[in-house]
Short mmCIF file of C-alpha atoms in Angstrom, two decimals:
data_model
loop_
_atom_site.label_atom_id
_atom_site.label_comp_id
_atom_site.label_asym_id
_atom_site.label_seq_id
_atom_site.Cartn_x
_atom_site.Cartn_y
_atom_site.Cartn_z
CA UNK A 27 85.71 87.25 98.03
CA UNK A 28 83.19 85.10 96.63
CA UNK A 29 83.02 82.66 99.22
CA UNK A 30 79.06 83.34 100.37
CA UNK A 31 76.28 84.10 98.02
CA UNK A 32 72.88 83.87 98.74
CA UNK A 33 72.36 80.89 100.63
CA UNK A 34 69.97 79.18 98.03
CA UNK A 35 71.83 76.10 97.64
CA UNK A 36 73.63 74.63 100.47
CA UNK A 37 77.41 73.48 99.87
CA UNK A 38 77.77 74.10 96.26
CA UNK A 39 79.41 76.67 94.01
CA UNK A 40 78.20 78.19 91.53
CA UNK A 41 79.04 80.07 88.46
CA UNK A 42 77.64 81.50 85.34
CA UNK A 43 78.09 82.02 81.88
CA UNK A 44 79.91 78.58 81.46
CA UNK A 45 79.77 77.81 77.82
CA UNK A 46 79.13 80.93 76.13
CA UNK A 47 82.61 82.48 78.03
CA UNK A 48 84.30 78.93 77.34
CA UNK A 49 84.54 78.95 81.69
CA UNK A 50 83.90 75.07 81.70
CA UNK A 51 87.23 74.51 84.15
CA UNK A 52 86.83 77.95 86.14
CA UNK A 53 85.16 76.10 89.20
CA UNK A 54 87.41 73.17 89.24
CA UNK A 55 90.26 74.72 91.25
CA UNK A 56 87.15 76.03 93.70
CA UNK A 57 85.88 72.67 94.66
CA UNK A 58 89.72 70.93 94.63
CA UNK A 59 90.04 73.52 97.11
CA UNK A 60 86.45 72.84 98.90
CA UNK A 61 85.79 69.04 97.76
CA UNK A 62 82.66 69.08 100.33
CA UNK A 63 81.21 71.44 97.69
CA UNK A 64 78.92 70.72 93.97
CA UNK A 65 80.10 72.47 91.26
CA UNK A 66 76.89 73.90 89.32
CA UNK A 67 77.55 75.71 86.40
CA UNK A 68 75.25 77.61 84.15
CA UNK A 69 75.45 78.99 81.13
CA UNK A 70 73.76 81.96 79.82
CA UNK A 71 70.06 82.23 79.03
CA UNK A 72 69.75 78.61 81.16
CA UNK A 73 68.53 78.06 84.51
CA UNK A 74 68.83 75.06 86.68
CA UNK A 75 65.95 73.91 88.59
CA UNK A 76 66.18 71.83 91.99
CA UNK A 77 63.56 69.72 93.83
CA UNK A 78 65.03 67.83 96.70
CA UNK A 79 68.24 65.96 95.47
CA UNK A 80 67.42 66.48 91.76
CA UNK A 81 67.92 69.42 88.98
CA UNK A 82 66.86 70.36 85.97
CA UNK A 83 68.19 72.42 83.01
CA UNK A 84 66.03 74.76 81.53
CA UNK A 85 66.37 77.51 79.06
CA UNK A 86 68.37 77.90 75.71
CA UNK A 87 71.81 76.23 76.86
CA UNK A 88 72.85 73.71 79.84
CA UNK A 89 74.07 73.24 82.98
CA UNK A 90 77.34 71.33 84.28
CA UNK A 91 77.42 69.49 87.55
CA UNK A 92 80.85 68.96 88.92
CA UNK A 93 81.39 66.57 91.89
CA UNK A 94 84.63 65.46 93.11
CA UNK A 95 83.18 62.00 95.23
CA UNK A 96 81.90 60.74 91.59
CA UNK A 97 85.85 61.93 90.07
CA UNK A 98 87.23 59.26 92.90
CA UNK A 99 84.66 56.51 91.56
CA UNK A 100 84.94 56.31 87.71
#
């Protein structure tokens, strides 16, 4: 399955290609599932950069942060 990767982000999920395959809602049923877990998403030619508790975009596209504790807030 796709339930380990590579360990370089703790508790998240991650997926790629977001915008450019239209796969905006593909990790939503992952982290209803695992709501302990940060959807990243990242689209193609984009990276996302993390220092600490904060991330960056970088590249040609963006990146999509889905968290399910800010969902039960707003």
């Amino acid at each position: 399955g796709h339930e380990e990767g590579f360990g370089f982000l703790r508790n998240s999920a991650i997926d790629q290609h977001l915008l450019a395959r239209k796969r905006e809602n593909d990790l939503l049923p992952v982290i209803r599932r695992h709501p302990q877990l940060l959807g990243v998403g990242i689209d193609e030619a984009t990276a996302i950069v993390v220092k600490g508790r904060t991330a960056e975009a970088i590249g040609k596209s963006k990146g999509l942060f889905y968290d399910l504790a800010l969902e039960k807030t707003l």
